[in-house]
């Protein structure tokens, strides 16, 4: 059977009925689900199958989660072994936890080896906020516009959600949490004489802000290494190294939230590795358990004692199934040469996307590293006005033709499974490019 393999129109009749029945009860569904109400029943490797029997090429990995493919046999077996043997043992160690700790300490850079385990990304972020305060004895935090870190109150205090959501539950950011702009090379606030982004101007602004806008009690910068939900936006190469110098000057920690971008998505264990900066605190989630809910918050060995001051993990953090999923996922990355695949197929993606940009009037920018990718749609390449309507239509058209993905808005975000080869990478981009061409025609371009 081919990929994709569509046997009904999509979403199919069973999908539509099941979605309607479910949404009588489930409220607040994401816009992607509302725009394409499909009901999935099975996942295998780089494919997803819906209840009508249609098979899709997966360009989303759940939501940056099943990065090693759906139901990877080694990972599923590791989880089911512990599901039959021991499901929970509070904070006590287990043989599988011992192995996971040793493996994590071996793959992480710079003595990042003081670890706590949680079961969702937000809880790990909350722990990181507690840890930053415990390490530094300081209270304030600086994060960035369009970063996302979760939906509990401290996490949302450092995160910018879509405007409506921020206004509804995040309008009262906790005191001492501030946001600053971070450099987006396509939409720079400050530029050099040659028009390129001026990283130094951002750093200078941060320094001014530290001195004038805070009470001098900043514990940490809280940043995604690259903005995932913000639209696969990567900072200029000199941003993190220069930020590190500023942080060292004022003894401020760098909390690097790698929940979305870490564990191989950009071809490194940590996306921050690309710029040679070792964070003081890092969080992992999503790909960490390849679908099993397991996340981690890690600090440097020298700060491990500070974790004694914050509470231990949660009811589920570090349970044997979770440890088994995380350990098996790391082993799969190593055994299957995933980092190398991401680097080489990632280059292939970027070359093809650059070509697409030349050929399409509504593609303003293409961006990404490895398998964390984005295509930004604009109404006009000169004005760069975001083209949201086109984004929605491209999403629906490509999905209808067999691409399971989750962009929304004018930046077409892509997060394919890291096991994907060039053949299927190319197939996914074909589906997207065809959809873009149709939309351009409908809006009268060319
Ligand atoms: C960078 C980042 N941090 C934290 C979170 C929150 O993770 P979770 O949804 O597992 O709570 C997310 C989720 O998208 C994220 O992208």
Coordinates of C-alpha atoms and ligand atoms in Angstrom, one line a residue:
X1 CA 0.0 0.0 0.0
X2 CA 1.4 3.4 -1.0
X3 CA 1.9 6.5 1.1
X4 CA -0.3 8.4 1.1
X5 CA -3.2 6.0 0.3
X6 CA -6.6 7.7 0.2
X7 CA -9.7 5.5 -0.3
X8 CA -12.4 8.1 0.6
X9 CA -12.5 11.8 0.4
X10 CA -10.9 13.3 3.5
X11 CA -11.9 13.8 6.2
X12 CA -14.0 10.6 5.5
X13 CA -17.6 9.9 6.6
X14 CA -16.6 8.0 9.8
X15 CA -14.1 10.7 10.8
X16 CA -16.8 13.3 10.5
X17 CA -19.3 11.5 12.6
X18 CA -16.8 10.6 15.3
X19 CA -15.5 14.2 15.4
X20 CA -19.0 15.5 15.7
X21 CA -19.8 13.1 18.6
X22 CA -16.6 13.9 20.4
X23 CA -16.9 17.6 20.1
X24 CA -20.3 17.5 21.7
X25 CA -18.3 17.0 24.9
X26 CA -14.7 18.2 24.2
X27 CA -14.4 21.9 24.1
X28 CA -11.5 24.2 23.3
X29 CA -10.2 22.0 20.5
X30 CA -7.2 23.4 18.6
X31 CA -7.9 25.3 15.4
X32 CA -6.1 22.6 13.3
X33 CA -8.6 20.0 14.5
X34 CA -11.5 22.3 13.7
X35 CA -10.2 23.1 10.2
X36 CA -9.6 19.4 9.4
X37 CA -11.8 17.1 11.6
X38 CA -10.1 13.8 11.0
X39 CA -10.2 10.8 13.4
X40 CA -7.0 8.8 13.6
X41 CA -7.0 5.2 14.6
X42 CA -3.4 3.9 14.0
X43 CA 0.1 5.1 13.5
X44 CA 3.1 3.3 12.2
X45 CA 6.5 4.8 11.5
X46 CA 6.0 7.9 9.2
X47 CA 2.3 7.2 8.6
X48 CA -1.1 7.7 10.3
X49 CA -4.3 5.9 9.3
X50 CA -7.8 7.3 9.9
X51 CA -11.0 5.4 10.8
X52 CA -12.0 5.4 7.1
X53 CA -8.8 3.6 6.2
X54 CA -7.0 6.5 4.6
X55 CA -3.3 6.5 5.2
X56 CA -1.4 9.9 5.5
X57 CA 2.2 10.8 5.4
X58 CA 3.1 12.3 8.8
X59 CA 4.7 15.7 8.8
X60 CA 3.8 16.5 12.4
X61 CA 5.1 13.7 14.7
X62 CA 1.9 14.0 16.8
X63 CA 2.9 17.5 17.9
X64 CA 6.7 17.3 17.8
X65 CA 6.3 14.2 20.0
X66 CA 6.5 10.9 18.1
X67 CA 9.8 11.9 16.5
X68 CA 11.1 8.4 16.0
X69 CA 8.0 7.3 14.3
X70 CA 4.7 6.1 15.6
X71 CA 4.9 2.9 17.8
X72 CA 8.6 2.3 17.3
X73 CA 8.8 -1.4 18.2
X74 CA 11.8 -1.0 20.6
X75 CA 10.1 1.8 22.5
X76 CA 6.6 0.1 22.6
X77 CA 8.2 -3.1 23.9
X78 CA 10.2 -1.2 26.6
X79 CA 7.0 0.5 27.8
X80 CA 5.0 -2.7 27.8
X81 CA 7.7 -4.7 29.6
X82 CA 7.4 -2.2 32.6
X83 CA 3.6 -1.9 32.2
X84 CA 3.5 -5.6 33.1
X85 CA 6.2 -5.5 35.8
X86 CA 6.0 -2.2 37.8
X87 CA 4.1 0.9 37.0
X88 CA 4.9 3.3 39.8
X89 CA 7.3 3.3 42.8
X90 CA 7.0 7.0 43.9
X91 CA 10.4 8.7 43.9
X92 CA 12.3 5.5 44.7
X93 CA 14.8 4.4 42.2
X94 CA 14.3 1.4 39.9
X95 CA 16.8 -0.4 37.6
X96 CA 15.4 1.4 34.6
X97 CA 15.7 4.8 36.2
X98 CA 19.3 4.1 37.1
X99 CA 20.1 3.3 33.5
X100 CA 18.3 6.4 32.2
X101 CA 20.2 8.7 34.6
X102 CA 23.5 7.2 33.5
X103 CA 22.6 7.6 29.8
X104 CA 21.4 11.2 30.2
X105 CA 24.5 12.2 32.0
X106 CA 26.6 10.6 29.2
X107 CA 24.8 12.4 26.3
X108 CA 24.3 15.9 27.8
X109 CA 27.1 18.5 27.5
X110 CA 28.9 20.5 30.2
X111 CA 28.1 18.5 33.3
X112 CA 24.4 18.9 32.9
X113 CA 23.6 15.9 35.1
X114 CA 21.4 16.9 38.0
X115 CA 18.0 15.7 36.9
X116 CA 14.4 15.6 37.8
X117 CA 11.7 13.8 35.8
X118 CA 8.1 14.9 35.2
X119 CA 5.3 13.9 32.9
X120 CA 4.6 17.0 30.9
X121 CA 6.6 19.8 29.5
X122 CA 4.8 22.5 31.5
X123 CA 5.6 20.7 34.8
X124 CA 9.3 20.5 33.8
X125 CA 9.2 24.3 33.0
X126 CA 7.6 25.0 36.4
X127 CA 10.4 23.0 38.1
X128 CA 13.0 25.0 36.1
X129 CA 11.5 28.2 37.4
X130 CA 11.7 26.9 41.0
X131 CA 15.3 25.7 40.3
X132 CA 16.4 29.0 38.9
X133 CA 15.2 30.7 42.1
X134 CA 16.8 28.1 44.3
X135 CA 20.1 28.3 42.4
X136 CA 20.3 32.1 42.2
X137 CA 18.3 33.3 45.2
X138 CA 16.8 35.8 42.8
X139 CA 13.2 36.1 41.7
X140 CA 12.7 37.8 38.4
X141 CA 12.6 36.3 34.9
X142 CA 12.9 37.6 31.3
X143 CA 11.5 35.7 28.4
X144 CA 10.6 36.7 24.8
X145 CA 7.7 37.6 22.7
X146 CA 6.2 34.6 20.8
X147 CA 8.1 32.1 23.0
X148 CA 5.9 29.3 24.3
X149 CA 6.6 27.4 27.6
X150 CA 3.3 25.9 28.7
X151 CA 0.0 26.8 30.3
X152 CA 0.3 26.8 34.1
X153 CA 0.6 30.2 35.7
X154 CA 4.4 30.5 35.9
X155 CA 4.9 28.9 32.5
X156 CA 2.3 31.2 31.0
X157 CA 4.0 34.2 32.7
X158 CA 7.0 33.5 30.5
X159 CA 5.0 32.5 27.4
X160 CA 3.2 34.4 24.8
X161 CA 0.1 32.5 23.6
X162 CA -2.1 33.6 20.8
X163 CA -3.5 37.0 21.7
X164 CA -7.0 35.9 22.6
X165 CA -5.7 33.2 25.0
X166 CA -3.2 35.5 26.7
X167 CA -5.9 38.0 27.3
X168 CA -8.3 35.4 28.7
X169 CA -6.0 33.7 31.3
X170 CA -2.6 35.2 31.1
X171 CA -3.4 38.9 31.3
X172 CA -2.1 39.1 34.8
X173 CA 1.4 37.8 34.3
X174 CA 2.9 37.0 37.7
X175 CA 4.9 39.9 39.1
X176 CA 8.6 39.9 38.2
X177 CA 8.1 38.1 34.8
X178 CA 9.0 40.4 31.9
X179 CA 9.1 39.9 28.1
X180 CA 11.4 41.3 25.5
X181 CA 11.6 41.0 21.7
X182 CA 14.0 38.4 20.4
X183 CA 15.7 38.6 17.0
X184 CA 13.7 37.3 14.0
X185 CA 16.0 37.6 11.0
X186 CA 13.1 37.9 8.6
X187 CA 11.3 40.6 10.7
X188 CA 14.1 42.5 12.5
X189 CA 13.4 45.4 14.8
X190 CA 16.9 46.6 14.6
X191 CA 19.2 46.4 11.5
X192 CA 22.7 47.3 10.6
X193 CA 23.5 49.6 7.7
X194 CA 23.5 46.8 5.2
X195 CA 19.9 45.8 6.3
X196 CA 20.9 42.6 8.1
X197 CA 19.7 42.0 11.7
X198 CA 21.7 43.8 14.4
X199 CA 22.1 41.3 17.3
X200 CA 24.1 43.8 19.3
X201 CA 21.2 46.2 19.3
X202 CA 19.0 43.5 20.9
X203 CA 21.6 42.7 23.5
X204 CA 22.1 46.4 24.2
X205 CA 18.3 46.7 24.7
X206 CA 18.3 43.8 27.1
X207 CA 21.1 45.4 29.1
X208 CA 19.2 48.6 29.3
X209 CA 16.1 46.7 30.3
X210 CA 18.0 44.9 33.1
X211 CA 19.2 48.1 34.5
X212 CA 16.1 50.2 34.1
X213 CA 13.1 47.8 33.9
X214 CA 13.8 45.3 36.6
X215 CA 14.7 45.6 40.3
X216 CA 18.1 44.0 39.6
X217 CA 16.9 40.6 40.8
X218 CA 16.8 38.6 37.6
X219 CA 17.3 34.9 38.1
X220 CA 17.2 33.7 34.5
X221 CA 16.5 34.4 30.8
X222 CA 13.8 31.8 29.9
X223 CA 14.1 31.1 26.2
X224 CA 13.3 28.5 23.6
X225 CA 16.5 27.9 21.5
X226 CA 14.4 28.3 18.4
X227 CA 10.7 29.3 18.5
X228 CA 8.6 26.3 17.7
X229 CA 5.0 27.5 18.0
X230 CA 6.2 31.0 17.2
X231 CA 6.9 29.7 13.7
X232 CA 10.2 27.7 13.5
X233 CA 12.0 31.0 14.0
X234 CA 15.8 30.6 14.6
X235 CA 17.9 33.4 16.0
X236 CA 21.0 34.7 14.2
X237 CA 24.1 32.6 14.8
X238 CA 25.6 35.2 17.1
X239 CA 22.6 35.7 19.4
X240 CA 23.1 33.0 22.1
X241 CA 26.9 33.5 22.3
X242 CA 26.3 37.2 22.9
X243 CA 23.4 36.7 25.3
X244 CA 25.7 34.3 27.3
X245 CA 28.3 37.1 27.7
X246 CA 25.6 39.5 29.0
X247 CA 24.2 36.8 31.3
X248 CA 27.7 36.1 32.7
X249 CA 28.3 39.8 33.3
X250 CA 25.1 40.1 35.5
X251 CA 25.2 36.5 36.9
X252 CA 22.0 35.6 35.3
X253 CA 21.2 32.0 34.4
X254 CA 20.2 30.7 31.0
X255 CA 17.2 28.4 31.1
X256 CA 17.0 26.8 27.7
X257 CA 13.5 25.3 27.1
X258 CA 14.2 22.4 24.7
X259 CA 10.9 20.7 25.2
X260 CA 10.1 21.1 21.5
X261 CA 13.5 21.5 19.9
X262 CA 15.6 19.1 21.9
X263 CA 16.5 15.4 21.6
X264 CA 17.6 15.4 18.0
X265 CA 15.0 17.6 16.2
X266 CA 17.6 19.9 14.8
X267 CA 20.4 17.3 14.6
X268 CA 21.8 17.8 18.1
X269 CA 20.8 16.6 21.5
X270 CA 20.3 20.3 22.4
X271 CA 19.5 22.9 19.8
X272 CA 21.6 25.3 21.8
X273 CA 24.6 23.0 20.9
X274 CA 24.6 24.6 17.4
X275 CA 25.9 27.8 19.0
X276 CA 28.3 26.3 21.5
X277 CA 26.5 27.6 24.5
X278 CA 25.8 25.3 27.5
X279 CA 22.7 26.4 29.4
X280 CA 22.5 26.4 33.2
X281 CA 19.0 24.8 33.1
X282 CA 17.4 22.8 30.4
X283 CA 14.0 21.1 29.9
X284 CA 13.2 18.2 27.7
X285 CA 9.8 16.8 26.7
X286 CA 7.8 15.8 23.6
X287 CA 10.3 13.6 21.7
X288 CA 12.0 12.5 25.0
X289 CA 9.6 9.6 25.4
X290 CA 8.4 9.4 21.8
X291 CA 4.8 9.6 22.8
X292 CA 4.9 8.3 26.4
X293 CA 4.5 11.3 28.7
X294 CA 7.9 11.8 30.2
X295 CA 9.9 15.0 30.6
X296 CA 13.0 16.2 32.4
X297 CA 14.5 19.3 34.0
X298 CA 18.3 19.3 34.2
X299 CA 20.8 21.6 35.9
X300 CA 24.6 21.6 36.1
X301 CA 26.2 19.3 38.6
X302 CA 27.6 22.3 40.6
X303 CA 23.9 23.4 41.1
X304 CA 22.5 20.0 41.9
X305 CA 22.3 20.8 45.6
X306 CA 19.9 23.6 44.9
X307 CA 17.4 21.0 43.8
X308 CA 17.3 19.8 47.4
X309 CA 15.5 23.0 48.2
X310 CA 12.7 22.5 45.7
X311 CA 10.2 19.8 46.0
X312 CA 10.8 16.4 44.4
X313 CA 8.9 15.3 41.3
X314 CA 5.2 14.6 40.9
X315 CA 3.1 11.5 41.3
X316 CA 4.0 10.2 37.8
X317 CA 7.4 11.7 37.3
X318 CA 10.1 9.0 36.6
X319 CA 7.8 6.0 36.7
X320 CA 9.3 2.9 35.3
X321 CA 7.3 3.0 32.0
X322 CA 8.4 6.6 31.5
X323 CA 12.1 5.8 32.2
X324 CA 11.9 2.9 29.8
X325 CA 10.4 5.1 27.1
X326 CA 13.0 7.8 27.5
X327 CA 15.9 5.4 27.6
X328 CA 14.7 3.4 24.6
X329 CA 14.2 6.7 22.6
X330 CA 17.7 7.8 23.4
X331 CA 19.1 4.4 22.4
X332 CA 17.1 4.5 19.1
X333 CA 18.6 7.9 18.3
X334 CA 22.1 6.5 18.8
X335 CA 21.6 3.1 17.2
X336 CA 19.8 4.4 14.1
X337 CA 22.1 7.3 13.4
X338 CA 19.2 9.7 13.8
X339 CA 21.2 12.9 14.4
X340 CA 23.1 12.3 11.2
X341 CA 19.9 11.6 9.3
X342 CA 18.4 14.9 10.6
X343 CA 21.4 16.8 9.5
X344 CA 21.6 15.5 6.0
X345 CA 17.8 15.3 5.2
X346 CA 17.5 18.6 6.9
X347 CA 19.9 20.1 4.4
X348 CA 17.8 18.5 1.6
X349 CA 14.7 20.1 3.0
X350 CA 16.3 23.5 3.2
X351 CA 17.6 23.4 -0.4
X352 CA 14.2 22.4 -1.7
X353 CA 12.4 25.1 0.4
X354 CA 14.8 27.8 -0.9
X355 CA 13.9 26.8 -4.5
X356 CA 10.2 27.0 -3.6
X357 CA 10.8 30.4 -2.2
X358 CA 12.2 31.6 -5.5
X359 CA 9.3 30.2 -7.5
X360 CA 6.3 31.3 -5.4
X361 CA 5.1 34.9 -5.0
X362 CA 3.5 34.2 -1.6
X363 CA 6.5 32.5 0.1
X364 CA 8.2 35.3 1.9
X365 CA 10.7 33.3 3.9
X366 CA 11.8 29.7 4.6
X367 CA 13.5 28.8 7.8
X368 CA 14.7 26.1 10.1
X369 CA 17.4 23.6 11.0
X370 CA 17.2 19.9 10.8
X371 CA 13.5 18.9 11.0
X372 CA 12.2 22.0 12.7
X373 CA 11.0 23.9 9.6
X374 CA 8.8 26.7 8.5
X375 CA 7.5 28.4 5.3
X376 CA 6.2 31.9 5.9
X377 CA 3.4 33.0 3.6
X378 CA 3.0 36.7 2.8
X379 CA 0.6 38.7 0.7
X380 CA 3.5 40.7 -0.8
X381 CA 7.3 40.0 -0.5
X382 CA 8.0 43.7 -0.1
X383 CA 5.5 44.5 2.6
X384 CA 5.8 41.1 4.2
X385 CA 2.1 41.3 5.3
X386 CA 1.2 37.9 6.8
X387 CA -1.1 35.8 4.7
X388 CA -3.2 33.9 7.2
X389 CA -6.1 33.0 4.8
X390 CA -3.6 31.3 2.5
X391 CA -2.0 29.5 5.5
X392 CA -5.4 27.9 6.4
X393 CA -6.2 26.9 2.8
X394 CA -2.7 25.4 2.2
X395 CA -3.1 23.4 5.4
X396 CA -6.5 22.0 4.4
X397 CA -5.6 21.3 0.8
X398 CA -2.4 19.4 1.6
X399 CA -4.1 17.5 4.4
X400 CA -6.9 16.6 2.0
X401 CA -4.3 15.1 -0.3
X402 CA -2.7 13.0 2.4
X403 CA -0.3 15.1 4.5
X404 CA -1.0 14.9 8.2
X405 CA 0.5 18.2 9.6
X406 CA -0.3 20.9 12.1
X407 CA 0.5 24.4 10.9
X408 CA -1.9 27.3 11.6
X409 CA -1.7 30.9 10.6
X410 CA 0.7 32.2 8.0
X411 CA 3.8 30.2 8.9
X412 CA 3.6 26.6 7.7
X413 CA 5.3 24.7 10.5
X414 CA 6.7 21.3 9.7
X415 CA 7.9 18.7 12.2
X416 CA 8.3 15.4 10.3
X417 CA 9.5 12.3 12.1
X418 CA 13.3 12.3 12.4
X419 CA 13.5 8.9 10.7
X420 CA 12.2 10.3 7.4
X421 CA 14.3 9.9 4.3
X422 CA 14.7 12.2 1.3
X423 CA 12.1 10.4 -0.8
X424 CA 9.3 11.1 1.7
X425 CA 10.6 14.5 2.6
X426 CA 10.3 15.4 -1.0
X427 CA 6.8 13.8 -1.2
X428 CA 5.6 16.0 1.7
X429 CA 7.0 19.1 0.2
X430 CA 5.4 18.2 -3.2
X431 CA 2.0 18.1 -1.4
X432 CA 2.6 21.5 0.2
X433 CA 4.0 23.1 -3.0
X434 CA 1.0 21.9 -5.0
X435 CA -1.4 23.3 -2.3
X436 CA 0.5 26.6 -2.4
X437 CA 0.3 26.8 -6.2
X438 CA -3.5 26.2 -6.1
X439 CA -4.0 28.9 -3.5
X440 CA -1.9 31.3 -5.5
X441 CA -4.2 30.7 -8.4
X442 CA -7.3 31.2 -6.3
X443 CA -6.0 34.5 -5.1
X444 CA -5.0 35.6 -8.6
X445 CA -1.2 35.4 -8.3
X446 CA 1.0 34.7 -11.4
Ligands
LIG1 C1 9.0 25.0 24.2 C2 7.8 24.3 25.0 N1 7.9 24.3 26.3 C3 6.9 23.7 27.0 C4 5.8 23.2 26.4 C5 4.7 22.6 27.3 O1 4.8 21.2 27.1 P1 3.5 20.3 27.5 O2 2.5 20.6 26.4 O3 4.0 18.9 27.4 O4 3.0 20.7 28.8 C6 5.7 23.2 25.0 C7 4.5 22.6 24.4 O5 4.3 22.8 23.2 C8 6.8 23.8 24.3 O6 6.7 23.8 22.9

